[in-house]
Coordinates of C-alpha atoms in Angstrom, one line a residue:
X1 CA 0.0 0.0 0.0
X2 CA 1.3 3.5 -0.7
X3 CA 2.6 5.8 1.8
X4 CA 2.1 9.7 1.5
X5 CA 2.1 12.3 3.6
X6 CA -0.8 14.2 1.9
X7 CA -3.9 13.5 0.2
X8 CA -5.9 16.5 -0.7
X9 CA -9.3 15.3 -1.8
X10 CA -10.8 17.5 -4.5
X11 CA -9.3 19.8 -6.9
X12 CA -10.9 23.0 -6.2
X13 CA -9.6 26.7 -5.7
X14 CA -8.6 25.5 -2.3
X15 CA -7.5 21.9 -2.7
X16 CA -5.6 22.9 -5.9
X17 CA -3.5 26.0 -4.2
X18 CA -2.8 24.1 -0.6
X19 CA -1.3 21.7 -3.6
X20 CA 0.7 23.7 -5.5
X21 CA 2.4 25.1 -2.2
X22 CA 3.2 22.1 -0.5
X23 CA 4.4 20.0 -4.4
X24 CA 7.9 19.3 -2.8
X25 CA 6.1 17.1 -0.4
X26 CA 4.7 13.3 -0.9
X27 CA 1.5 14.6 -2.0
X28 CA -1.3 13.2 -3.8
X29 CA -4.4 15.2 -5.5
X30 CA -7.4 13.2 -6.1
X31 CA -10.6 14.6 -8.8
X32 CA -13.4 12.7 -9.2
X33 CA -13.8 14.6 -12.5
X34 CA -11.4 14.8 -15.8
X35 CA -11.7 18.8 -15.3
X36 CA -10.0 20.2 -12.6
X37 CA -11.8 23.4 -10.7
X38 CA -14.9 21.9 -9.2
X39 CA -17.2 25.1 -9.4
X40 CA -14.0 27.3 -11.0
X41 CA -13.5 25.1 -13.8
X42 CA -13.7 24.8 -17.8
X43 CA -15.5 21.9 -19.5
X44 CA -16.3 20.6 -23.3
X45 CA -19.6 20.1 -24.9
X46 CA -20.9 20.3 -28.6
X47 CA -17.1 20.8 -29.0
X48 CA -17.3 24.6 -27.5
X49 CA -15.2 25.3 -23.9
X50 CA -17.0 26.9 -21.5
X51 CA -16.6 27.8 -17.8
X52 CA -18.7 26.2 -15.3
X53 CA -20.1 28.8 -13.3
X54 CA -20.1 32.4 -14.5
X55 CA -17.3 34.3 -12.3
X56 CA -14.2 36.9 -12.5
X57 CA -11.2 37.0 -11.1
X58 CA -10.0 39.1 -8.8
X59 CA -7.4 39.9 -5.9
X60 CA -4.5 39.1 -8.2
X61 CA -2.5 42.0 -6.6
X62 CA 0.1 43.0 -4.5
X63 CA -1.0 42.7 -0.3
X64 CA -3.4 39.9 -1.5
X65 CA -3.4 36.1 -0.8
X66 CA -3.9 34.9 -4.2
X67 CA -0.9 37.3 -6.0
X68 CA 1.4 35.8 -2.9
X69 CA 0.8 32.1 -3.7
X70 CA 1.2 32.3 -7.3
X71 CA 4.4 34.1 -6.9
X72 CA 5.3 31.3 -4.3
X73 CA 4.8 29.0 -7.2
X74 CA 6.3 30.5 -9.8
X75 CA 3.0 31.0 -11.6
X76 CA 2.3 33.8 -14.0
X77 CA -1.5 34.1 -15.3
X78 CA -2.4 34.9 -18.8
X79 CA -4.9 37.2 -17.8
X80 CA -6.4 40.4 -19.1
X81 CA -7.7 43.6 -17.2
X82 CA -11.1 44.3 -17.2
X83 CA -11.2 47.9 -17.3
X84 CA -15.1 48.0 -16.5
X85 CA -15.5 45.1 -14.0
X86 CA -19.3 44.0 -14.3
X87 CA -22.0 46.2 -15.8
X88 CA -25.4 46.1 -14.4
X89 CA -28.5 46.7 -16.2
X90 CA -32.0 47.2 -14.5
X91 CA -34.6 49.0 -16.1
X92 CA -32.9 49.5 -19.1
X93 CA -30.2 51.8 -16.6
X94 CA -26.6 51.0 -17.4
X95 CA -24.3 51.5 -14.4
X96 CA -20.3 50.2 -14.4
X97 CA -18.9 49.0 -11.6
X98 CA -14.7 50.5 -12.3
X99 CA -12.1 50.6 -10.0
X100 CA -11.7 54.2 -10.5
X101 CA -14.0 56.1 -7.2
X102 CA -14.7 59.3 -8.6
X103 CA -15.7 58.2 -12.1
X104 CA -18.0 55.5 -10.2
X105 CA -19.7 57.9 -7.7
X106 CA -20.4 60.1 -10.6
X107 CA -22.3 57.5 -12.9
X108 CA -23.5 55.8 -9.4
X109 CA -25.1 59.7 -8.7
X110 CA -27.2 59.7 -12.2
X111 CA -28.7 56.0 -11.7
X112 CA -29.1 56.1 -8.4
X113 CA -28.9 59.8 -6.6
X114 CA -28.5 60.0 -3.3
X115 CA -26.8 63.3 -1.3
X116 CA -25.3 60.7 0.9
X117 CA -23.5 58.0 -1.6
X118 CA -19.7 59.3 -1.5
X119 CA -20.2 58.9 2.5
X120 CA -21.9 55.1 2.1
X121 CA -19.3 54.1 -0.6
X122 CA -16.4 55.4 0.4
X123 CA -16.6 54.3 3.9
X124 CA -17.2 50.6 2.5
X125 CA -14.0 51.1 0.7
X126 CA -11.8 52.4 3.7
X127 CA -13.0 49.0 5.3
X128 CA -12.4 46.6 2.5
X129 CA -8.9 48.6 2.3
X130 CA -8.2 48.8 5.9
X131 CA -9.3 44.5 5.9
X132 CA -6.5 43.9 3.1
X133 CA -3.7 45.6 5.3
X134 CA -4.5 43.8 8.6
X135 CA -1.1 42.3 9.3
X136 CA -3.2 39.1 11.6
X137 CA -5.7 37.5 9.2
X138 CA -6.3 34.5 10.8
X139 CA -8.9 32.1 12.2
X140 CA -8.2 28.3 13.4
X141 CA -9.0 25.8 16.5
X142 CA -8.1 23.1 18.6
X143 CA -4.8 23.9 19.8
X144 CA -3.2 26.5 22.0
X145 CA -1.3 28.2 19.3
X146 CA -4.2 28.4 16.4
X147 CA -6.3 30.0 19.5
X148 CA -4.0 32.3 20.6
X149 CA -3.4 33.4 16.3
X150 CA -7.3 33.6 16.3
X151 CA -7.0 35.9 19.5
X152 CA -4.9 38.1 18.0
X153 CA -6.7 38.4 14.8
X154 CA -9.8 39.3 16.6
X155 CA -8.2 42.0 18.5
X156 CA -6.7 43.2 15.8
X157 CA -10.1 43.7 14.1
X158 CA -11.8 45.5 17.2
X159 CA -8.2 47.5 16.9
X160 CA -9.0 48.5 13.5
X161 CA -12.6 48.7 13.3
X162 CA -13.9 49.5 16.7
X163 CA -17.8 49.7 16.4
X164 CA -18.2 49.4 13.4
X165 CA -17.2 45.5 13.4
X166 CA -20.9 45.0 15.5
X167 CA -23.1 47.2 12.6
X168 CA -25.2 45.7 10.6
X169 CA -25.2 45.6 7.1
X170 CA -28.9 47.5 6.6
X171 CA -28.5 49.5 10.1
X172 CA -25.8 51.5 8.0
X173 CA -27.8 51.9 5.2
X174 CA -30.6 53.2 7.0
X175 CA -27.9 55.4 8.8
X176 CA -26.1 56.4 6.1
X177 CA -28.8 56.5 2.7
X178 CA -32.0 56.5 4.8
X179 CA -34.9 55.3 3.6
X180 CA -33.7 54.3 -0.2
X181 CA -35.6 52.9 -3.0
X182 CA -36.7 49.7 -3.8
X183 CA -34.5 49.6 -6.9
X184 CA -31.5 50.7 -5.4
X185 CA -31.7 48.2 -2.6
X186 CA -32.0 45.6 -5.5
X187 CA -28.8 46.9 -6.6
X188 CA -27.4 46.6 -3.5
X189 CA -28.0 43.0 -3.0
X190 CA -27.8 41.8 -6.4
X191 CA -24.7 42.4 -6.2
X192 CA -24.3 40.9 -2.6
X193 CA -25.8 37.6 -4.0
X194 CA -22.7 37.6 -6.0
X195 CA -19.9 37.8 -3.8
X196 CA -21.5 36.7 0.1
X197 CA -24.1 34.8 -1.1
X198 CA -26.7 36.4 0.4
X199 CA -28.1 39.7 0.9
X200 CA -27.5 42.6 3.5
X201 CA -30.2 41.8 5.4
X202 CA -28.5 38.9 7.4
X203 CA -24.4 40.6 7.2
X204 CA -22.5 42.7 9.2
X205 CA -21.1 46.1 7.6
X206 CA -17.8 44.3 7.5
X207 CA -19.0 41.6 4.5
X208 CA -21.3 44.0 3.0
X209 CA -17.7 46.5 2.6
X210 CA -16.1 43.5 1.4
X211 CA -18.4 42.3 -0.9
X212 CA -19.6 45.5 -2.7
X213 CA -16.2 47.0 -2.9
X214 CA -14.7 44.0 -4.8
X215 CA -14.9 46.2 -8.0
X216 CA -12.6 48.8 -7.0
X217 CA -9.8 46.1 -7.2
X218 CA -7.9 44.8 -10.1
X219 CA -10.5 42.4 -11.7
X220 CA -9.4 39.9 -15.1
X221 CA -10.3 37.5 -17.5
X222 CA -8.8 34.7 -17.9
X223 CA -7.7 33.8 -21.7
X224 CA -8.4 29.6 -21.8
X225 CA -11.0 30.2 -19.4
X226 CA -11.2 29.9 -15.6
X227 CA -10.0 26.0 -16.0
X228 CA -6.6 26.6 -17.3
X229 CA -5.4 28.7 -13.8
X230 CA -5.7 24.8 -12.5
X231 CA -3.2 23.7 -15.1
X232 CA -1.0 26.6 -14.2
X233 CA -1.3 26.1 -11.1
X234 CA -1.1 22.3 -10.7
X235 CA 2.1 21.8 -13.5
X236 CA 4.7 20.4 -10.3
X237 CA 1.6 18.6 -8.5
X238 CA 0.6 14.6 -8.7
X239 CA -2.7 14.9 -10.0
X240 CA -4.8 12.2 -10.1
X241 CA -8.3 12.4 -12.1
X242 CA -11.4 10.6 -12.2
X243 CA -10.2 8.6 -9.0
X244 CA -12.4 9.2 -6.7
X245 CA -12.2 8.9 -2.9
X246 CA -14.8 7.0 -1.7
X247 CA -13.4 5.9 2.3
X248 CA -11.1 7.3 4.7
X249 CA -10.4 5.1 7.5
X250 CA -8.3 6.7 10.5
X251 CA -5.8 3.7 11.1
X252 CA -2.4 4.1 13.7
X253 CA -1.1 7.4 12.7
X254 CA -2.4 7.3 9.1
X255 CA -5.7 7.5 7.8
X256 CA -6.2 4.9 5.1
X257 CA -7.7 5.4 1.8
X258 CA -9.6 4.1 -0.7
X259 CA -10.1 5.1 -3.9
X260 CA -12.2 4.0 -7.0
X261 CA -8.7 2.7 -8.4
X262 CA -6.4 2.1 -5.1
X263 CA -5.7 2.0 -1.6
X264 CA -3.3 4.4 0.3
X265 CA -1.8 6.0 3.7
X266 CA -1.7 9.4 4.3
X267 CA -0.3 11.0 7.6
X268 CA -2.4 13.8 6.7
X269 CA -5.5 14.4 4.7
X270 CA -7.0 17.7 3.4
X271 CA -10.8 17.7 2.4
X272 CA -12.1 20.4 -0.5
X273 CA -15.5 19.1 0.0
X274 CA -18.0 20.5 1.8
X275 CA -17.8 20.6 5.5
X276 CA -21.7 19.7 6.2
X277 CA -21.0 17.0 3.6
X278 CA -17.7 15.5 4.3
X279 CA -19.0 12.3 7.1
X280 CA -19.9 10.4 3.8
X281 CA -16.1 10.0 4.1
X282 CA -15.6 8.6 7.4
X283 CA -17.2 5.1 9.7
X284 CA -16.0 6.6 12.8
X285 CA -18.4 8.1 14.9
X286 CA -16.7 11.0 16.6
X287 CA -15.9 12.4 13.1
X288 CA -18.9 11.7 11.4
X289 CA -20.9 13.5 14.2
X290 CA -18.2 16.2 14.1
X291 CA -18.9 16.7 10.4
X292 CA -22.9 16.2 10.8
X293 CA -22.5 19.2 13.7
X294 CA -22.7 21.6 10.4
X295 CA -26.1 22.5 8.9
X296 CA -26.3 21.8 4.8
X297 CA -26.7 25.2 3.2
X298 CA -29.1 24.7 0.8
X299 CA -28.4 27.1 -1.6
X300 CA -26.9 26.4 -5.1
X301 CA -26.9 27.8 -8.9
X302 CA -28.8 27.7 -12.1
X303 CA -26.3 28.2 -15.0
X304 CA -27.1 28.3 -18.3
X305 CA -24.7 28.0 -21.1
X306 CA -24.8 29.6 -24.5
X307 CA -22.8 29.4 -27.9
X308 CA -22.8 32.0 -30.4
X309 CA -22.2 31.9 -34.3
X310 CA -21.2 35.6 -33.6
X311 CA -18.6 37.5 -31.8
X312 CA -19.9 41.4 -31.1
X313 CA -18.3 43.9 -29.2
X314 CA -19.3 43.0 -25.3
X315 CA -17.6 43.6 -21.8
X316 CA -16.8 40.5 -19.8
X317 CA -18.8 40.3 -17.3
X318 CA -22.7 41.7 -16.7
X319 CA -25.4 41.6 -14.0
X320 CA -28.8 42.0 -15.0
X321 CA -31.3 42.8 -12.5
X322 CA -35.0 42.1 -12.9
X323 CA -38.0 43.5 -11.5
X324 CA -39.2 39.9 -10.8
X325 CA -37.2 36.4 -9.3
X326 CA -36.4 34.1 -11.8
X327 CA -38.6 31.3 -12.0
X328 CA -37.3 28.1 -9.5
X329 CA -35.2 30.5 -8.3
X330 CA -34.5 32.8 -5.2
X331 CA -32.8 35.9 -6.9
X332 CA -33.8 38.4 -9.4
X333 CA -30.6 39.2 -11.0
X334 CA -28.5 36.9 -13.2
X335 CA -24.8 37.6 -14.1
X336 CA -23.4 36.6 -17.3
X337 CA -19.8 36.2 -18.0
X338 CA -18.5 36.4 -21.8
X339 CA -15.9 35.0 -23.8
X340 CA -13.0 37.6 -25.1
X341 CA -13.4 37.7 -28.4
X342 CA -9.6 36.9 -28.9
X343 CA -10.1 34.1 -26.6
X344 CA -8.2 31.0 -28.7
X345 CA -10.3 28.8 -27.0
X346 CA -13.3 29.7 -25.8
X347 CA -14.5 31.7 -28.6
X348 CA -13.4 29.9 -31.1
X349 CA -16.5 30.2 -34.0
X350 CA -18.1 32.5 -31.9
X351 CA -18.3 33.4 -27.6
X352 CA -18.8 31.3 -25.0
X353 CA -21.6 32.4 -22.6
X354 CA -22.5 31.2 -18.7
X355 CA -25.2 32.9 -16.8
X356 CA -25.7 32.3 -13.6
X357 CA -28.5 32.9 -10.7
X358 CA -29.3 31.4 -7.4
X359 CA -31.1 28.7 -6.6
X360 CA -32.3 26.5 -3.7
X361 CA -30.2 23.1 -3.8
X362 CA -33.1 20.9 -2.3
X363 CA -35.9 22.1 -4.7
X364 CA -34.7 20.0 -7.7
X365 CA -35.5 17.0 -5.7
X366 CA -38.8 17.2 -5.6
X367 CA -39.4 16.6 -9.1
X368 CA -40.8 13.4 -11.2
X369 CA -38.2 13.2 -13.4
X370 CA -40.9 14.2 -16.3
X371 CA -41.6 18.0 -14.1
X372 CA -37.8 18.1 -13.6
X373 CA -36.9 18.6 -17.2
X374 CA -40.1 20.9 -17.7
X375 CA -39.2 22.8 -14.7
X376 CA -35.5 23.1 -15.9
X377 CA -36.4 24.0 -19.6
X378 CA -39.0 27.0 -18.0
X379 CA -36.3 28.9 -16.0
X380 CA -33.7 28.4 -19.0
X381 CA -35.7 30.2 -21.3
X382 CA -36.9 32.5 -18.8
X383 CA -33.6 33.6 -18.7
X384 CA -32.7 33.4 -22.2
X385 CA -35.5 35.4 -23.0
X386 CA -34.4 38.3 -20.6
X387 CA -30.9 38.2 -21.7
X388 CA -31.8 38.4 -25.0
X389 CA -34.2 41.2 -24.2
X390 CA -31.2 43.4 -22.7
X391 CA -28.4 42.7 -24.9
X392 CA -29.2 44.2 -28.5
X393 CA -26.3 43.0 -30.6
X394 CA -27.6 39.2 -30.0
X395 CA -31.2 37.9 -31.4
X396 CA -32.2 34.4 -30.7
X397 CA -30.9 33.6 -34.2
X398 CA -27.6 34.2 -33.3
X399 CA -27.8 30.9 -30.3
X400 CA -26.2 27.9 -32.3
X401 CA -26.6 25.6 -28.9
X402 CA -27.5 26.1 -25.2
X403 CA -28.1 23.6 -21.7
X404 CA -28.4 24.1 -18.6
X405 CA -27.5 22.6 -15.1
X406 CA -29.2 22.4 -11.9
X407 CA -27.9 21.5 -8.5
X408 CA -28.6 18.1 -9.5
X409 CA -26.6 18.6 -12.3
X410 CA -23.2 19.5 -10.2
X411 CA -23.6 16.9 -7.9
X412 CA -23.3 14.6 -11.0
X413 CA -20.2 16.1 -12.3
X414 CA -18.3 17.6 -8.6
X415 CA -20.2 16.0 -6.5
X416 CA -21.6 18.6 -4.5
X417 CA -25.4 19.9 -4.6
X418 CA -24.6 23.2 -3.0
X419 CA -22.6 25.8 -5.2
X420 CA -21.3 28.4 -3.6
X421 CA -20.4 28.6 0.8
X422 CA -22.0 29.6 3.4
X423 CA -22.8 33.4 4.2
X424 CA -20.6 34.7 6.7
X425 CA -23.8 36.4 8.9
X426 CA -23.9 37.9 12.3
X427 CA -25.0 35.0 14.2
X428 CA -22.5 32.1 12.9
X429 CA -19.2 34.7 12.5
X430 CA -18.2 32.5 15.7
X431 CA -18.9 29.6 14.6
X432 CA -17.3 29.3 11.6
X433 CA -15.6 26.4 10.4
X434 CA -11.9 26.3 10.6
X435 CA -9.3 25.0 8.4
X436 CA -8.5 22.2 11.0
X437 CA -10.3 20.1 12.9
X438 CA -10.2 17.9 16.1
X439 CA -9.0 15.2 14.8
X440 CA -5.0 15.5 14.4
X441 CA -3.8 15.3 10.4
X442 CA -7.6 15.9 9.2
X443 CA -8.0 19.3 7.5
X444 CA -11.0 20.9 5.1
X445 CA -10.4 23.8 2.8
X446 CA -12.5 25.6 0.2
X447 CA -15.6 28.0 0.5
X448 CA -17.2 26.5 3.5
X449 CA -14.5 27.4 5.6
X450 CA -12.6 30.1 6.7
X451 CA -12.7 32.7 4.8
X452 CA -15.8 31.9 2.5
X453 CA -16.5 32.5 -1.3
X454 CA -14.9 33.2 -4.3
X455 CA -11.1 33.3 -5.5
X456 CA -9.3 35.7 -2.3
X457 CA -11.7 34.8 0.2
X458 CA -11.0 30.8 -0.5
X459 CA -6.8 31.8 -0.9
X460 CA -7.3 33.9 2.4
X461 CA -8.3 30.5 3.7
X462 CA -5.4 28.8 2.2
X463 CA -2.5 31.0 3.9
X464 CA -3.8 30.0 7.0
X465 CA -4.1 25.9 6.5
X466 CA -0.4 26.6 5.2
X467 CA 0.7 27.7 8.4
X468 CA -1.4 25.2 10.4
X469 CA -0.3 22.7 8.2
X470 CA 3.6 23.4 7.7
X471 CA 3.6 23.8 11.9
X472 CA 3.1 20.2 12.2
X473 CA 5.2 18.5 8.9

């Protein structure tokens, strides 16, 4: 039976970076999949390459986790600025979300005026700036030295912050913008839906600062699509796909492994599934129950994938916000994420499209399997039909193929029903999970930890199982 020392299950943003930085050990990466990315990554179908979810990148600059592991590994993107990050249509109003303040207050002023907006905005930016420049960020558990890192994180935040670390998201906009309108707030947490998963009715100020100011930072595309950061990023690693873990058995000092193709040893084992989901994993009790201690989030996404015979002038990325949900859904607002027209691969004989909304993970489930594919084929053309009815330089014409997928649909291919991790709100801040766990050598990583969602809070998350990890090798 093999030996190793780690086996990273899953080949996510997290699982694929806590990788890439520890290659010079006896490491082993197992994918179900033959993509690598889970949520993040690119597949082929009808020929055309497409990304799985609908997404940008972002925090690949200097003071942030993700530009400090790739330059650990030796990794240099092929990415492309986005000088307008995402533009959001409602009503037919066009506003840009750019990195540059002034320019944004000003367009920000004529869509949606408010005497008070520099205040509200550039306050959320201070935060989200002053949050990037903490010297502390950490959060971890079960030993004396990851508490006493925790400890100093926290005081570092009630250092920096002071009161404002216990507002709530919607007491400062009531403070700050009053009594706003309904289509402003939709703004507001349209674009929260995107980056927290969830809107500011549940969040403190300090993940409504960091989820709305996201746009003032250096955001990309990706040329090869989001996929081909994994094969950057995993060159020096021992990949190993479509093997799938099926048991982990904790056995001596090693917990034993079984795959769909093998058997193996690992001193230490780091999960990118899902915490809530991760006891499938495990016979012994202590950890199952550990594991079954956190509640499923039941929220996942309904992507929709189009190809084009056409390649028009578009921006990357777009959110479109509606005055209505989206059937089978529980947003209004879709975003939509474009191929580069110079793209070699993805827009090869015309652009790529994903659009993306929110959905709830369970709701699929209850369908024959006759209502399931009616149900599915309603909220795709819903949202083909508004897409098309807000971007003039496509007609329906212009579609050569499109699918969908459900939550159903990613469990098949990554094995996970939600998409997306769990809000960070003001009731579970505390108990968040961490990187490690009780049980010494067993580790989780990804978006349902420490530091939550998308590419810096996931590498944020990754810094800190690097240290808790390399303490104990």
């Amino acid at each position: 039976m093999k030996k190793i020392n780690i086996a990273v299950v899953g080949s996510g943003i997290g699982g694929s970076l806590i990788s890439a930085l520890n290659s010079n050990e006896s490491l082993k990466l197992f994918e179900r999949d033959m993509n690598l990315g889970g949520c993040a990554s690119t597949f082929k179908r009808y020929g055309a390459f497409f990304n799985a979810g609908a997404t940008t990148f972002v925090g690949y600059e200097d003071n942030h986790p993700i530009k400090r592991i790739f330059d650990d590994i030796g990794f240099n993107p092929d990415l492309l600025k986005s000088n307008i990050a995402i533009r959001t249509i409602q009503n037919k109003k066009i506003l840009d979300r750019i990195q540059d303040f002034d320019v944004f207050l000003e367009e920000l002023n004529k869509v949606y005026p408010n005497k008070n907006n520099e205040k509200f905005w550039r306050t959320l930016k201070d935060i989200d700036e002053k949050f990037w420049n903490l010297k502390k960020l950490y959060f971890a558990k079960y030993s004396m030295k990851s508490y006493f890192r925790t400890a100093s994180f926290i005081y570092e935040l009630l250092k920096v912050f002071k009161f404002d670390l216990f507002k709530s998201a919607t007491g400062f906009i009531e403070d700050i913008l009053g009594n706003i309108s309904e289509e402003y707030q939709s703004f507001i947490d349209a674009q929260l839906f995107i980056t927290v998963q969830t809107t500011s009715k549940v969040i403190p100020l300090l993940s409504m600062a960091l989820g709305l100011s996201y746009p003032f930072h250096d955001v990309f595309y990706v040329y090869g699509g989001m996929g081909s950061l994994f094969d950057g990023i995993l060159e020096d690693v021992d990949v190993h796909k479509k093997e799938e873990v099926l048991k982990i058995k904790k056995q001596d000092d090693y917990y034993h492994i079984q795959t769909s193709k093998d058997e193996y040893l690992a001193k230490n084992v780091i999960l990118n599934s899902t915490v809530f989901d991760s006891s499938k994993f495990f016979e012994d009790k202590k950890i199952q129950d550990y594991y079954n201690s956190f509640s499923f989030n039941d929220q996942s996404a309904f992507v929709v994938y189009l190809k084009l015979d056409i390649e028009p002038e578009l921006l990357h990325h777009y959110q479109v916000i509606l005055n209505e949900k989206i059937p089978n859904c529980i947003s209004n607002s879709f975003f939509v994420s474009l191929s580069d027209k110079n793209d070699y691969k993805l827009s090869k004989k015309g652009l790529s499209i994903t659009i993306s909304t929110h959905t709830k993970a369970n709701s699929w489930k209850q369908y024959s399997k006759d209502e399931y594919e009616k149900e599915k084929e309603k909220t795709m053309n819903f949202i083909i039909e508004e897409f098309l009815n807000n971007f003039d330089k496509i007609s329906k014409d212009n579609i050569k193929y499109s699918f969908c997928a459900t939550s159903t649909t990613f469990n098949n291919y990554i094995n996970r029903f939600n998409c997306g991790g769990n809000s960070i709100t003001i009731k579970n801040a505390i108990n968040l999970p961490s990187c490690n766990t009780p049980f010494e050598g067993l580790y989780n990583v990804g978006d349902t930890v420490f530091a939550g969602q998308g590419w810096p809070g996931i590498a944020l998350g990754v810094e800190v199982l690097n240290k808790e990890l390399n303490g104990k090798l």
